[in-house]
Short mmCIF file of C-alpha atoms in Angstrom, two decimals:
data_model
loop_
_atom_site.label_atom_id
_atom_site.label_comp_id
_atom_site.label_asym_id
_atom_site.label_seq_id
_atom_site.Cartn_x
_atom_site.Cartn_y
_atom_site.Cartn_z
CA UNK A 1 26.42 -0.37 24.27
CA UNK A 2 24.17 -3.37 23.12
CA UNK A 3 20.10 -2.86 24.33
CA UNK A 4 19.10 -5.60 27.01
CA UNK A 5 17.05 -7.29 24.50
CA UNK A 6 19.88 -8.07 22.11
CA UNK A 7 21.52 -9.45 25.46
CA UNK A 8 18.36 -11.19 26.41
CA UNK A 9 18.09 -13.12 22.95
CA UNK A 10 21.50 -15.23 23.53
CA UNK A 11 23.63 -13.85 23.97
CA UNK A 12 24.99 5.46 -7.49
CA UNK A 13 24.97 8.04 -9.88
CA UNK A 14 21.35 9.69 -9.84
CA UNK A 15 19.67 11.65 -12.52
CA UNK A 16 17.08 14.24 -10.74
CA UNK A 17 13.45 14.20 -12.50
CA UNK A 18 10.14 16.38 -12.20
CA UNK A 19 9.23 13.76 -9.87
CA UNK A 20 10.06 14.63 -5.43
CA UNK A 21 12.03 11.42 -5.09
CA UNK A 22 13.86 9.27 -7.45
CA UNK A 23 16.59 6.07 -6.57
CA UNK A 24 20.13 5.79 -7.53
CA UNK A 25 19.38 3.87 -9.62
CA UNK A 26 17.63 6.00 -12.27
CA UNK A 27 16.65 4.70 -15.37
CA UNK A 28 17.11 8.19 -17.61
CA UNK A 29 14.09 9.75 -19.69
CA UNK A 30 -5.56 12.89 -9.67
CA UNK A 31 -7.02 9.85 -7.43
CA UNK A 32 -8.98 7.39 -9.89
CA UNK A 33 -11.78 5.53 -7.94
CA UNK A 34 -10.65 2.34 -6.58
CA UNK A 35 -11.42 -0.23 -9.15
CA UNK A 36 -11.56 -3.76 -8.71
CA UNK A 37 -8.42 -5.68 -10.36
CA UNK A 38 -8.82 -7.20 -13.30
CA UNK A 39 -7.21 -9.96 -12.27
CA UNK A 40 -8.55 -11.32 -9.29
CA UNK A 41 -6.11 -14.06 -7.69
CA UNK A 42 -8.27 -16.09 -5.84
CA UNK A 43 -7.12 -18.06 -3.19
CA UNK A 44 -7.27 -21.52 -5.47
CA UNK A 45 -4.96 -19.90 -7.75
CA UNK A 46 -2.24 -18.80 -5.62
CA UNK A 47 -2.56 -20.19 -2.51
CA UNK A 48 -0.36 -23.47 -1.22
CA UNK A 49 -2.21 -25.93 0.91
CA UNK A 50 -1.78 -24.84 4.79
CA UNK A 51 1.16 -27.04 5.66
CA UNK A 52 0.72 -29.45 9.08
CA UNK A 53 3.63 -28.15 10.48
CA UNK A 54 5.81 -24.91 9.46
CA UNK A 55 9.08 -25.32 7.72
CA UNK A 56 11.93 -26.01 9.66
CA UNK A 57 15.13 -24.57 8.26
CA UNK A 58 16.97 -25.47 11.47
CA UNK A 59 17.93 -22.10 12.54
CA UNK A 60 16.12 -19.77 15.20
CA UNK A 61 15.75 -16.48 15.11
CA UNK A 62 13.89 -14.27 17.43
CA UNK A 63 12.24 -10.82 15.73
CA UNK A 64 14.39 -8.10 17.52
CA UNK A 65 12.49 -5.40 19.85
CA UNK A 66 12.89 -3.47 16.76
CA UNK A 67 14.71 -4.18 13.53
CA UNK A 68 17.55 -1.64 13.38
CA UNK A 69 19.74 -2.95 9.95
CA UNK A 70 22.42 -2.57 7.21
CA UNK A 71 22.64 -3.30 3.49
CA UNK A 72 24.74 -5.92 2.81
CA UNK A 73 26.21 -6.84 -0.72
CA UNK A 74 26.92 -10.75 -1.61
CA UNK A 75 30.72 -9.74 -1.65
CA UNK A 76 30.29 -7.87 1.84
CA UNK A 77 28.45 -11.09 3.06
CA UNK A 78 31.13 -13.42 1.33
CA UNK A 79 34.24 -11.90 2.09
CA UNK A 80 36.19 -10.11 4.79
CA UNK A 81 34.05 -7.65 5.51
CA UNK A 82 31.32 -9.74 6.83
CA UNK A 83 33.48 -9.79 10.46
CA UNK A 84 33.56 -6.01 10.60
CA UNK A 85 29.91 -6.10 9.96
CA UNK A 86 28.93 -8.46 12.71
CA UNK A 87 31.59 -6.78 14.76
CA UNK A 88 29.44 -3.75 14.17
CA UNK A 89 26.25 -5.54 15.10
CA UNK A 90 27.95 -6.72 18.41
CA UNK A 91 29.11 -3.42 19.55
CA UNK A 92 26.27 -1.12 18.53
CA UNK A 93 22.34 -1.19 19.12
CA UNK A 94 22.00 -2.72 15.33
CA UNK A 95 20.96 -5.87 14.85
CA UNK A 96 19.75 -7.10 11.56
CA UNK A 97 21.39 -7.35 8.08
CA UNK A 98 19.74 -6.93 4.37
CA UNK A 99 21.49 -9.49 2.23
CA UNK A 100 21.69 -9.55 -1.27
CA UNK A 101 20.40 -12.78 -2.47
CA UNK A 102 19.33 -11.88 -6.16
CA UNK A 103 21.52 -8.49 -6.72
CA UNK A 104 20.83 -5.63 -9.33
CA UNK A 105 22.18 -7.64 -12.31
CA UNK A 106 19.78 -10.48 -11.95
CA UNK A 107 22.60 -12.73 -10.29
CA UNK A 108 22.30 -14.81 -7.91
CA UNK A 109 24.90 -14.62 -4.91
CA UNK A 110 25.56 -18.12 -4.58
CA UNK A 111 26.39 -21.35 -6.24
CA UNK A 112 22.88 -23.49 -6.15
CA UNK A 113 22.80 -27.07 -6.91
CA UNK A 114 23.32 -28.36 -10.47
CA UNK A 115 20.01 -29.55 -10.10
CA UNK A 116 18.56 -26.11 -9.38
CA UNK A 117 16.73 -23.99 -12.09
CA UNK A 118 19.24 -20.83 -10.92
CA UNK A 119 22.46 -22.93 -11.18
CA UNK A 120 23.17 -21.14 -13.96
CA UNK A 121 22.92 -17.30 -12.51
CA UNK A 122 24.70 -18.51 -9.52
CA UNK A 123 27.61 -16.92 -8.24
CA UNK A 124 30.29 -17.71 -6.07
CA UNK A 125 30.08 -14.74 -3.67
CA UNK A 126 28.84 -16.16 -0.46
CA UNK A 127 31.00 -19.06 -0.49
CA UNK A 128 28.61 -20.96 2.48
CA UNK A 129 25.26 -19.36 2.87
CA UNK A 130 24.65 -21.98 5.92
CA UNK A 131 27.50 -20.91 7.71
CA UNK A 132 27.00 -16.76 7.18
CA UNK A 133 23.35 -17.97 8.80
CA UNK A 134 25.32 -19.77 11.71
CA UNK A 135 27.16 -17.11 12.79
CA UNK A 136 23.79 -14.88 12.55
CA UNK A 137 21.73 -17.09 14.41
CA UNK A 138 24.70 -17.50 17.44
CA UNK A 139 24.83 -13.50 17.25
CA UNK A 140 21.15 -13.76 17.24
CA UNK A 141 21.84 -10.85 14.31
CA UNK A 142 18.15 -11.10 11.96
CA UNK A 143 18.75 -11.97 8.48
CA UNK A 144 16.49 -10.50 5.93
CA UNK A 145 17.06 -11.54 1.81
CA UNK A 146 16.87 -9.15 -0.27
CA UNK A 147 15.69 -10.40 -3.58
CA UNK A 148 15.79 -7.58 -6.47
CA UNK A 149 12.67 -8.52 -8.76
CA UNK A 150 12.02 -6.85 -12.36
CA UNK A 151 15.41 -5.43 -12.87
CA UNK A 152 17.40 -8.38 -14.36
CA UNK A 153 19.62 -8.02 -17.31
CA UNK A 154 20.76 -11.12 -17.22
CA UNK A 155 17.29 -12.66 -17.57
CA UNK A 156 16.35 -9.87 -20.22
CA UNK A 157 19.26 -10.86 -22.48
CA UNK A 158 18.62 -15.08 -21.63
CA UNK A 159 15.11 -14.90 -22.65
CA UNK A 160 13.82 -11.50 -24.68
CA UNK A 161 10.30 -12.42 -24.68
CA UNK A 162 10.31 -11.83 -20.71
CA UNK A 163 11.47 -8.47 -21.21
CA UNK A 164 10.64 -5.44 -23.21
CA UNK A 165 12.25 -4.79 -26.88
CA UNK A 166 12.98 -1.73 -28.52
CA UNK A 167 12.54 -3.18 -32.22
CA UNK A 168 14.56 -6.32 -32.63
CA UNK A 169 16.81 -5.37 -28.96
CA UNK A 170 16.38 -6.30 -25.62
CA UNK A 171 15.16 -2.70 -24.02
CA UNK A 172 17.86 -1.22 -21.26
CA UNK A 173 18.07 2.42 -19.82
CA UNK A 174 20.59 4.69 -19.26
CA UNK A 175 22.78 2.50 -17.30
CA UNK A 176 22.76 -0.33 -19.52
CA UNK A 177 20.31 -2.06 -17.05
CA UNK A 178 17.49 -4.32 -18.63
CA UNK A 179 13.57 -5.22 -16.83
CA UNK A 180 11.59 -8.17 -17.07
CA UNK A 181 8.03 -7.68 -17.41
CA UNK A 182 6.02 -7.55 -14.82
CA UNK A 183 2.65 -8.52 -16.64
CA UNK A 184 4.41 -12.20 -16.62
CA UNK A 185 3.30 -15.03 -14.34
CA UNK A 186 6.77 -16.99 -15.36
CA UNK A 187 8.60 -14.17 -14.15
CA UNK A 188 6.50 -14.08 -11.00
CA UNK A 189 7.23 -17.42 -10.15
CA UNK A 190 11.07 -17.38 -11.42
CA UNK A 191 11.70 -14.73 -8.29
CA UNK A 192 9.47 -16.49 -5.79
CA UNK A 193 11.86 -19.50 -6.36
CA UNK A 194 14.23 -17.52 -5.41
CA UNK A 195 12.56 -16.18 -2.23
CA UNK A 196 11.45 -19.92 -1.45
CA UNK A 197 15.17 -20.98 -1.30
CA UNK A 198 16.68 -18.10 0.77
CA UNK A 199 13.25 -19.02 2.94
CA UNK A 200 14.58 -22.64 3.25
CA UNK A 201 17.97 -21.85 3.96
CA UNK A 202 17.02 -19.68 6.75
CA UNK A 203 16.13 -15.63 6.18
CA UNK A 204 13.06 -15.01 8.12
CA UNK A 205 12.65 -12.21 5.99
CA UNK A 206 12.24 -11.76 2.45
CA UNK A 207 12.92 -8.09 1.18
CA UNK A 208 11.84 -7.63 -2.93
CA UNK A 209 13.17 -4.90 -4.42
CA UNK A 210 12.39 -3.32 -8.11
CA UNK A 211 9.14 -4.55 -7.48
CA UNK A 212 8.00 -2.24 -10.37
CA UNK A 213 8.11 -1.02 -14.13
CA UNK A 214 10.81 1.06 -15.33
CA UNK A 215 11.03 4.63 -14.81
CA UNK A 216 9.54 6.52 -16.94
CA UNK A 217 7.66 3.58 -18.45
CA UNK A 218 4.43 5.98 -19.08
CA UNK A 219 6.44 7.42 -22.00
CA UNK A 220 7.70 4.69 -23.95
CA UNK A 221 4.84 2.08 -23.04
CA UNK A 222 3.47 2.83 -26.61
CA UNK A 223 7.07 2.37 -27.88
CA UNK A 224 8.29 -0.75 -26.41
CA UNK A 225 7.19 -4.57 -27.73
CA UNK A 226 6.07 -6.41 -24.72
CA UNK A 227 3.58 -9.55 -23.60
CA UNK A 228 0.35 -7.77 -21.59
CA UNK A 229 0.02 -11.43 -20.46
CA UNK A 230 -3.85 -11.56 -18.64
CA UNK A 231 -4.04 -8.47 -18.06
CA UNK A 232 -3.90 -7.54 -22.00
CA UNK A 233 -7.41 -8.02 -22.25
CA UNK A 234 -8.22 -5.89 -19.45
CA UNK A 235 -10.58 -3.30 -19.41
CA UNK A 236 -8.79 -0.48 -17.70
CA UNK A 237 -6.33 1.89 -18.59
CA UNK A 238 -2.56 1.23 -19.25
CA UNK A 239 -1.81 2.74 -15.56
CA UNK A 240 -4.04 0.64 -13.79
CA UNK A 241 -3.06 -2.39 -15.97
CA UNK A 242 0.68 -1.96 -14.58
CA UNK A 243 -0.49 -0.90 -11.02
CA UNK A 244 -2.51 -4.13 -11.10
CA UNK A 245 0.28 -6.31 -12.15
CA UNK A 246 2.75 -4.96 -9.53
CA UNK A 247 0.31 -5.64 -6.70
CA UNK A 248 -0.98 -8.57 -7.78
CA UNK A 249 2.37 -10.00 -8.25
CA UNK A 250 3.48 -9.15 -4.21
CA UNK A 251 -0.18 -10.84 -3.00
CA UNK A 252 1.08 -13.76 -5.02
CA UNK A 253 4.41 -13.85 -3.40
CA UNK A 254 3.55 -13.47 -0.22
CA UNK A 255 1.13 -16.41 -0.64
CA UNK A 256 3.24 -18.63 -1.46
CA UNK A 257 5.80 -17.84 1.18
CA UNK A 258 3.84 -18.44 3.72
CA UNK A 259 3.98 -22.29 4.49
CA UNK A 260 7.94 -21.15 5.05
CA UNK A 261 7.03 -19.00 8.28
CA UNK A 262 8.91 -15.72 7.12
CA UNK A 263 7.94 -12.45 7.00
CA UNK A 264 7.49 -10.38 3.19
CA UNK A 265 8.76 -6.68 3.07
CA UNK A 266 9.02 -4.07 -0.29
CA UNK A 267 10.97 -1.86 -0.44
CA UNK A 268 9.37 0.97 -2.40
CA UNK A 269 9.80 4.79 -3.73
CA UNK A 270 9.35 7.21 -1.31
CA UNK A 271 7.93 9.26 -3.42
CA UNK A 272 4.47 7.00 -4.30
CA UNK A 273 3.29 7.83 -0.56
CA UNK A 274 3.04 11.53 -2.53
CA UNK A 275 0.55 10.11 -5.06
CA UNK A 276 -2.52 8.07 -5.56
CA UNK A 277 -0.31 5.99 -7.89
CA UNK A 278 2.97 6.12 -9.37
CA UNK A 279 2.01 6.27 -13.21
CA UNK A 280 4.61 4.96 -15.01
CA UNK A 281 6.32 2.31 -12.61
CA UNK A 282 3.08 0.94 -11.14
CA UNK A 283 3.59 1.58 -7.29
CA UNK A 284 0.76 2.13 -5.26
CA UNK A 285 1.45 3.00 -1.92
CA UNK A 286 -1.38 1.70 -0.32
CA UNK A 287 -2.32 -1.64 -2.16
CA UNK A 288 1.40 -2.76 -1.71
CA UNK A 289 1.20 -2.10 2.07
CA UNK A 290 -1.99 -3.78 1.96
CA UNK A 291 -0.11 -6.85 0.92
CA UNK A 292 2.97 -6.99 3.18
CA UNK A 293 4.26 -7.42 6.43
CA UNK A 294 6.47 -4.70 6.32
CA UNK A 295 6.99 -1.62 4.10
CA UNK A 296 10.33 -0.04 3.26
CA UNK A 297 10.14 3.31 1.98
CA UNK A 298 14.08 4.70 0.42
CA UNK A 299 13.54 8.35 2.03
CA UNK A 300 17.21 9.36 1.33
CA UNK A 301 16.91 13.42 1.94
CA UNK A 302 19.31 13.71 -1.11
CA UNK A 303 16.52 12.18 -3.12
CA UNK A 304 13.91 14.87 -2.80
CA UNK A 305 13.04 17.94 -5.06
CA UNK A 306 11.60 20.25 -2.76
CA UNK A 307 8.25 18.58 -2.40
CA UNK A 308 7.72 19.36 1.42
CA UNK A 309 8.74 23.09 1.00
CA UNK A 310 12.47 21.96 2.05
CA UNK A 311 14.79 23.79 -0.58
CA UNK A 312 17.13 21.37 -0.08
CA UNK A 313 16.05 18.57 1.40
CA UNK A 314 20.17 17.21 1.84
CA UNK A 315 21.25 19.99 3.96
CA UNK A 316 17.89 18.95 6.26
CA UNK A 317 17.69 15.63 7.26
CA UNK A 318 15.27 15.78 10.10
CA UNK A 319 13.33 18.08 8.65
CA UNK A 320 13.02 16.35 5.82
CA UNK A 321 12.36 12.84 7.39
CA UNK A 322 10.40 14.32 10.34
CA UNK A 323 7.80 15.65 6.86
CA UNK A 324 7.75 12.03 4.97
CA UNK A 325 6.93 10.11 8.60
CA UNK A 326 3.85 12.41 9.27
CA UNK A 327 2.83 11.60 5.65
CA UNK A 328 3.02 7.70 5.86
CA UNK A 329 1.35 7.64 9.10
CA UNK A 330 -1.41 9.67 7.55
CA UNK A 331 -1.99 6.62 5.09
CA UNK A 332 -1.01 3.75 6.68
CA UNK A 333 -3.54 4.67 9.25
CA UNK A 334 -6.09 4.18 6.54
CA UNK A 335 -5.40 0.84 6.38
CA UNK A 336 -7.29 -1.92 8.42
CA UNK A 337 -4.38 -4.24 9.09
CA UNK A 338 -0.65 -1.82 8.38
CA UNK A 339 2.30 -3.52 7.78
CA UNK A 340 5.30 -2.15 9.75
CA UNK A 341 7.46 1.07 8.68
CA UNK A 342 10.87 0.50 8.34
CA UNK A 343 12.08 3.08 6.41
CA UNK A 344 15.61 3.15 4.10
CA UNK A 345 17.73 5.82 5.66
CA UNK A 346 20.79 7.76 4.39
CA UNK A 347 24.31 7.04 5.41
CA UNK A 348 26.71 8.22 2.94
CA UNK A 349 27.36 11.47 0.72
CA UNK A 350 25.36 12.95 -2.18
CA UNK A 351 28.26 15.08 -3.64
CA UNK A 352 27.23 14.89 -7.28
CA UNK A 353 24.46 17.53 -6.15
CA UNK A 354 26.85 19.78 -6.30
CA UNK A 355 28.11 22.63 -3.60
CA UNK A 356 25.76 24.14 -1.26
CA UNK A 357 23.68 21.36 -2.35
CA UNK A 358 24.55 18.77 -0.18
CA UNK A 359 26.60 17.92 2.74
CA UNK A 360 28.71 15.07 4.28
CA UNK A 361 26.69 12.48 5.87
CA UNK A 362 28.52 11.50 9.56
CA UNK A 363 27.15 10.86 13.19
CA UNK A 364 25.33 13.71 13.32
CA UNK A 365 22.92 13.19 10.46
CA UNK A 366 22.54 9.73 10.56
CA UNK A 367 21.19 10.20 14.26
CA UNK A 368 19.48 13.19 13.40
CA UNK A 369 17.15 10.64 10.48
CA UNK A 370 16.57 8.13 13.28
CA UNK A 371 15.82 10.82 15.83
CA UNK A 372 13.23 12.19 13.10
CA UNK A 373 11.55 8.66 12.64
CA UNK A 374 11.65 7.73 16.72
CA UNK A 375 9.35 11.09 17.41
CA UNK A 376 7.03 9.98 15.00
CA UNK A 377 6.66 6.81 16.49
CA UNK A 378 8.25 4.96 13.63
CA UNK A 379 11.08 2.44 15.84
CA UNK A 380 12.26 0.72 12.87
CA UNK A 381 14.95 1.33 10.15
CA UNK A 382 17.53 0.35 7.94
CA UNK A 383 20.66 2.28 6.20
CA UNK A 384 22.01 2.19 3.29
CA UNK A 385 25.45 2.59 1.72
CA UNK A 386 26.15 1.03 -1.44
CA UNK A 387 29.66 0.12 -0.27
CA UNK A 388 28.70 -1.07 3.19
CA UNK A 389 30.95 1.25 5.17
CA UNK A 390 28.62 2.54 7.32
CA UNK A 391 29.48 5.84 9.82
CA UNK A 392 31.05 4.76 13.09
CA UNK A 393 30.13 6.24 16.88
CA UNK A 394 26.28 6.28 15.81
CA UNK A 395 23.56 6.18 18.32
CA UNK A 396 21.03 3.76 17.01
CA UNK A 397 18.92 4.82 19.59
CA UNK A 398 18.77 8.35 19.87
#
């Protein structure tokens, strides 16, 4: 049954590491003081003028009581399934939708102008972005663009010296996947482009994901030939240098989005609420958060060693949720301004952990993962199935 507000408003394979949490996307292979970055970005530098009047992109959305949402490929938003999805929206408490705009490869999931600098990585898979947005806005559904940042093969392999070469090749893990280096302000800017024209279509929201170095970059940062950029000549330590870079780069973003009037969210390893810093991929829980309107933690229970004393973590997905909430509260509260916690939540099957390792992912668990949030206070969420065939009869609002 739809929530009185919605009426109100108008109507992947994963390779398991030492580490408690790790994406599907897996890439193979103590508290330092607080220093002050290297590379300051003051407001001259990365700052637009304050516009007189906000951006107008025609549509109007209204921010929902509490942004309940789905992953949503550029195919899914494209084709057939789009109806089903909305259909979903209209009949359930959801209300929001996380579209791939830039997607894993480094595409982008429609045809820009010839004019535009990302003509050429456009793709024909929303057909009519405008019109997807139309039937959002009269749903009054909240679009949110998902943007995927540093992983970009396509980039890598158009222009090597953005990315990071093992001898005379363009790096790529496990998966075949290639990264673009973070330490690079013409990489920073090439995905804020991006963001500024899903902004201008429309999104109020812009999600970046891979917002980070590769896994396991600690390892092979010796190894690999890559640009430092400004922060080469930094005096701090390799980890800092890349911790630096990754924050820096999300302040920057977020700056520059603002004359468009949307809202900036990262999604981020659950894991790096754990630690003072991830080491290798340049997460920092904190300093992200400190930099965003909203933070988006993938808590998948399948993605957990047994850090919080849950053998397996799969089998337990309140339990395991319930432990990661109390965590993030613990240091979000440390912040002066928090963003809002809208974590990633589970909703399909982690079989290749093998049996008794894992269990089918229905109803019953994907309520029990929003129950565990709700009684921490935590309202907000979003699921994830790579296929977008999400579990049917759920209470959003358990």
């Amino acid at each position: 049954m739809l929530k009185w507000s919605k009426v109100a408003t108008s109507l992947c394979l994963i390779t398991m590491c030492a580490l408690p949490f790790q994406t599907a996307s897996a890439e193979g292979d103590g508290a330092a003081a607080h220093e002050k970055r290297s590379l300051s970005l003051s407001k001259k530098e990365i700052a637009s003028p304050a516009p007189r009047f906000a951006y107008d992109s025609g549509f109007t959305f209204e921010y929902p009581d509490a942004v309940r949402g789905v992953y949503v490929t550029g195919h899914s938003a494209g084709g057939a399934r789009f109806e089903s999805l909305t259909k979903l929206m209209d009949d359930t408490d959801l209300n929001a939708m996380v579209i791939d705009i830039k997607d894993d490869h480094g595409y982008v999931t429609y045809e820009p102008e010839e004019s535009s600098p990302y003509a050429k990585v456009g793709q024909p898979y929303i057909k009519d972005p405008k019109a997807i947005l139309k039937v959002l806005e009269e749903k009054q559904i909240y679009p949110i663009a998902r943007v995927v940042v540093f992983k970009d093969t396509i980039l890598a392999n158009e222009k090597p010296e953005l990315s990071f070469k093992d001898g005379s090749q363009v790096w790529k893990n496990g998966r075949g996947e290639s990264f673009v280096n973070p330490f690079l302000k013409e990489v920073w800017d090439y995905n804020v482009g991006i963001a500024i024209e899903a902004a201008k279509m429309g999104f109020q929201e812009i999600q970046f994901d891979y917002v980070r170095f590769p896994e396991g970059f600690e390892k092979r940062d010796g190894e690999l030939k890559y640009d430092g950029g400004e922060y080469a000549s930094n005096d701090t330590d390799n980890v800092q240098k890349r911790v630096n870079a990754v924050t820096d780069f999300v302040e920057y973003a977020r700056e520059k989005l603002k004359p468009y009037g949307v809202k900036v969210s990262v999604d981020i390893f659950g894991y790096t609420a754990t630690l003072p810093e991830a080491p290798g991929i340049g997460q920092n829980f904190s300093k992200i958060s400190d930099n965003v309107d909203v933070i988006s933690s993938m808590i998948y229970p399948s993605h957990w060693t047994p850090y919080f004393g849950i053998a397996k973590p799969d089998l337990q997905p309140y339990e395991l949720v319930s432990e990661y909430a109390k965590l993030e509260k613990s240091k979000l509260a440390e912040l002066e301004n928090p963003p809002i916690s809208r974590p990633w939540l589970q909703d399909f099957t982690a079989s290749w952990l093998g049996s008794g390792n894992y269990k089918a992912y229905g109803k019953a668990e994907v309520e029990a993962q929003i129950k565990a949030l709700n009684d921490q206070g935590i309202k907000e969420f979003l699921l994830w199935d790579a296929g977008n065939t999400y579990t049917e009869g759920v209470d959003y609002t358990p």
